[in-house]
Amino acid sequence: MITLKVNGETRSVNVDPQTPLLWVLRDTIGLTGTKYGCGIAFCGACTVHLDGQPTRSCSIAVGDVGESAITTIEAVEGKAAKAVQTAWQNLDVVQCGYCQSGQVMAATALLAGNAKPTDADIDAAMTNICRCATYQRIRAAIHEAARLMEI
Amino acid sequence: MLPFDRFALRPHRAAGAFAPASRRGFLKAGALAGAGLVIGAVLPGGRITAAHAADAANPFQGYIVVAPDNSVTVLSAHFEMGQGAYTGIATLVAEELGADWSQMRAEGGAGNTKLYGNLAWGGVMQGTGGSTAMASSFERYRKAGAMARTMLVQAAAQSWNVPAGEIKVEKGVLSHASSKQASFGELAEKAASLTPPGDVALKDRKDWQLIGDATLHRVDHVSKTNGTAQFTLDVKLPNMLYAVVQHPPLFGATVKSVDAAAAKAVKGVVDVVQIPRGVAVLADSTWNAMKGREALKVEWDNSQAETRGTAEIMADYKKLAGGTDAKTARADGDAAKAMAGAAKTVEAAYEFPYLAHAAMEPLDAVAWKHDDVIEVWGGHQMPDLYQAVTAQIAELPPEKVKLHVMMSGGSFGRRAVPDADVIAEAVSTAKAIGWKAPVKLVWTREDDMTGGRYRPMYYHTLKAGLDAQGQIVAWQHRIVGQSILGGTPFEGMVKDGIDATSVEGAANLPYAIPNLTVDLVTTKTGVPVLWWRSVGSTHTAYSTEAFLDELAHEAGKDPIEFRLGLLENHPRHRAVLEKVRDASGWGGELANGRGRGVAVAESFGSFVAQVAEISIQNGAIKVERVVCAVDCGTAINPDVIKAQMEGGIGYGLSAILKGEITLEGGAVQQTNFDGYEVLHMEDMPQIEVHILPSTENPTGVGEPGVPPIGPAIANAVFSVTGKRIRTLPMSKTDLSAT
């Protein structure tokens, strides 16, 4: 049994400790907002927060998560998260939407640590792939979210 | 992405194309257990099982469901892969219904060709492709909305004992001067008991309030922002097993023998079964299925496999290009004679690689046979075909196949597969275990990248003759490559040896050139191919628009003015070109080191021109800005159109700048996003989209944003470096010395 702190709750899961956190969240716990995209920590569709840090859950073994608090798209909250989701909706960022949980998690972590990111900051932090190429709106939504956070 | 419009584009907006619900029967609220008013029809006798009719949560029969909770759910004939079809169709319904935008929902409908058959394909088959969703839906769904409004008004008139003509419908509220008012939900059940009207009048376009409104939000924008949107990958059923398939390492190889002992010993693995396309490993989780597959030992029979590499295949194509075995797609005048008499000739050859679709959601499907029904969850881009294939594998009549149309994490054509591909694998796997459990079958990214169905590789040769004044007097264009339709159920659409998807964009070149030939050499390779966002125009727009730029340069003329001079009879091409010329500041000063390029292309009935502004940084192309003009007829959702242009440009840039699938010894070399490079945030240019006003019927926007960006970049690269890039992707060309 492995004990995890997921979205503020303690969960015990009976899985191989080598199992990537992604599949434990999706198949074992049933939190499907976090997506599988590449399995090699490249695309970012599986981004969750571990103690607030954006982390690619496809490439961390569940046995290595330890005491860290896991936050997924289903429960991400706070000023930055609210601003990001509001901005995403105001600007209709999404197309297919599959990568957007990861994009929202990455953008939330960026704004939580940097309330006024520059375009260069966004380029550096937002390495998630979007095949619909919603990048222009993601950039605009992050700037919009930064503005909303000032209100 | 489907070519049907080329072959079957018949009078899809002719009177009578829409059969009113009154002729097909009508499902009353009682039968749907509280679903309220269902506009559309019940399926023909016997096509609804008792279980289906009572399944209010999935009313897959009809166009509109008005529920007692006052939500209005549109059952979309076209699936949602990001392109905004659900939003567009909901807009058409809401406009005529008089609904408030906030009460609109959308779901996929399937299982009834009469209701959902794509009218741009003659209504013969349900499917999403060829950027036809709005063309097919424009009249159908507005009429459905108008019919629902008429019935709600009748219900109100009867309830309030007032004339129907005195009832107003506005933002989801029915009202009468006597201060009576009601919501749709309150009147839905009564409306459902009425006889549907035989015909209904549609609003005049000057009275539209929602169609053309750029401020409407997508119907799926909240669920896709908070993680609640449901994709096929998210489906979970009781006792469901997770499956992955070991596919052959070479295209055309088959299973010789399987040693499943080690795989079955992996914790969580439940079974290992052979299916027609490989060996499936089933487990209690996706990860355990993957671990099981790693342990699986399969010996393959490669005797029928494709073992060439892409370098060899391209070398073969170059030889074929010089041969005489070509089929004529278009012949105007006498190109050979005019070429011989030309003052100057120009030649160029272009190489296009295989491309993967690489949608974010890898292929997946869920199959569950229970009782005498099989249910399949998937990104059902071609539902009627998938229903037929499923029925065949499951040995059930088609009406016992229930398709759940899931939103899809992209597709770009990949989920429109004639042989049903991942759907067939999921059903075959469930069958192989004796239907003992629902099966979710998932392709890993590696399966998706190496599993074939690529945009075909092509080789183009172009030759043009100019007279002494720089006018083009002759044009010869040869295309060498695989047929997408060949070997599929659509092979019959190949006419006189010409697969129109191979030559579209080239055979219909709009420029006034008196002597012109376009011919095609169709090749055979063992690499499976498929339509890929904008299909033939992915390569024909590049070769023709880049070559035309060379001719403009040879003639000493401005590339836009040169094009306009050849487009006298093509006002819509002209209009988008003039728009980008004016909006981009064409001809004006540029920041140091920057250059501009232009291209225009018609695809799927829409016209798009783009001006790209680039610079060269550290030897690589940096796309700084793109100005895009689109004429797609009536603009239903301007913001969705803008988004599709932005996305089409980004998708096209990925391919043009970096995209390439290569084979060595028949094996695909790129296995994931680390090898198959795609666009990232830092690569995305600033994009401005201008939508030309139009009262023409709507055409597509999902694909037409893609074709012009490649040649626009190529032409901009020339303006900066003097180099013509004729081999894609552009990353293969060293620009560091420029």
Short mmCIF file of C-alpha atoms in Angstrom, two decimals, chain B residues 9 284 490 600 616:
data_model
loop_
_atom_site.label_atom_id
_atom_site.label_comp_id
_atom_site.label_asym_id
_atom_site.label_seq_id
_atom_site.Cartn_x
_atom_site.Cartn_y
_atom_site.Cartn_z
CA LEU B 9 -21.06 17.74 -53.79
CA ASP B 284 -6.35 -4.23 -14.73
CA PHE B 490 -13.70 4.70 -51.45
CA VAL B 600 -3.21 32.17 -51.43
CA ILE B 616 16.58 34.24 -39.61
#
